[in-house]
Coordinates of C-alpha atoms in Angstrom, one line a residue:
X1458 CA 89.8 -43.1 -115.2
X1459 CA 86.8 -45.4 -114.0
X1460 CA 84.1 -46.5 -116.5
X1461 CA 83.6 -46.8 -119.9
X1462 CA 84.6 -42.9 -120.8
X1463 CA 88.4 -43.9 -120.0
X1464 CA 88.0 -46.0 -123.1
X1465 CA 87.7 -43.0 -125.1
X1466 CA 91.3 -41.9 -124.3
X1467 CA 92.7 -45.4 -124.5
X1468 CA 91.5 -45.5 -128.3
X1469 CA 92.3 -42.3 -129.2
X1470 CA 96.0 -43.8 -128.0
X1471 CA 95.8 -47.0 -130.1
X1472 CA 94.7 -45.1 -133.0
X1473 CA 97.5 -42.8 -132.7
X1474 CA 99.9 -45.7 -132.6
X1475 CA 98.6 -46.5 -135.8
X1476 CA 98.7 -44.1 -137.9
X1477 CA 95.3 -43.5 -137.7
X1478 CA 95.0 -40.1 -137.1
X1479 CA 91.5 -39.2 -138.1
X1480 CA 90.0 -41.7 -135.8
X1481 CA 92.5 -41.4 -132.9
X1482 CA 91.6 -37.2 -133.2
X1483 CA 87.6 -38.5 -132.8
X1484 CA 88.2 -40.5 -129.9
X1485 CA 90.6 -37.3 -128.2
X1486 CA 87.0 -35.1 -128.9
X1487 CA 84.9 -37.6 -127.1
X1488 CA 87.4 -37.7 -124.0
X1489 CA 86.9 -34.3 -123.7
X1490 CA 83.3 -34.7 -124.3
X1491 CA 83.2 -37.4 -121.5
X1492 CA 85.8 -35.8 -119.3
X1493 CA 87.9 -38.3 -119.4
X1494 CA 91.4 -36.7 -120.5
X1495 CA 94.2 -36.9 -118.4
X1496 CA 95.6 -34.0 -116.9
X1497 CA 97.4 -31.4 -119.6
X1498 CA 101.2 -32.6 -118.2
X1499 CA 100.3 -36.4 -118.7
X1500 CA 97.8 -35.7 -121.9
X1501 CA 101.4 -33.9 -124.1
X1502 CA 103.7 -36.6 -122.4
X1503 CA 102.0 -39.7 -123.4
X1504 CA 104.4 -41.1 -126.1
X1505 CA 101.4 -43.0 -127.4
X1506 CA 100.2 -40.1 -128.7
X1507 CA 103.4 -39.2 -130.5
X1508 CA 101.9 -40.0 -134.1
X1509 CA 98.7 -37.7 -133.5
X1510 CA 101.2 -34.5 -132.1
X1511 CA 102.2 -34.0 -135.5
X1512 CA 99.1 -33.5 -136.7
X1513 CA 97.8 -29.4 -137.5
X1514 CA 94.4 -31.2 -136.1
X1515 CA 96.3 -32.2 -132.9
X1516 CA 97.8 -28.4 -132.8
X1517 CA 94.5 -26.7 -133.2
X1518 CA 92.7 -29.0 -130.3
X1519 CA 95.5 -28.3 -128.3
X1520 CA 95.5 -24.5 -128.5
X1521 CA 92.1 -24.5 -128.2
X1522 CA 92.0 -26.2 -124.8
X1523 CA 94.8 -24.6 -123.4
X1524 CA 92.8 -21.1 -124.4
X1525 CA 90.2 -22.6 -122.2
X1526 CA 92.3 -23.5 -119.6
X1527 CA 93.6 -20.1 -119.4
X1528 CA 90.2 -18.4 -119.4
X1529 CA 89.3 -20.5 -116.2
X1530 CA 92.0 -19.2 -114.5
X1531 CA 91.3 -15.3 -114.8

């Protein structure tokens, strides 16, 4: 991730090491926004993002993208 749109991601991982849910679930919108997620494998693996996985918000974004994903593909 190159610029200042990788920063998005990067936050959204430091506030999900803090228990700060809300905010780390704003900064995981405005990856997307900027396209700077990292790819779906990486993006559930990423330990940093452990706290924010056991969120329904998390759940919901996650199904939701993966239902996107899936409509590209037809």
């Amino acid at each position: 991730m190159l610029g200042a749109s990788g920063a998005y991601y990067q936050l959204a991982c430091l506030y999900s090491i803090l228990g700060r849910t809300d905010e780390a679930m704003s900064f995981i919108y405005k990856a997307l926004d900027a396209r700077a997620l990292p790819p779906m494998e990486e993006f559930m693996d990423d330990e940093w993002l452990d706290n924010l996985r056991l969120t329904e918000p998390f759940n919901r974004f996650v199904q939701a993208l993966e239902a996107k994903l899936e409509a590209r593909e037809q």
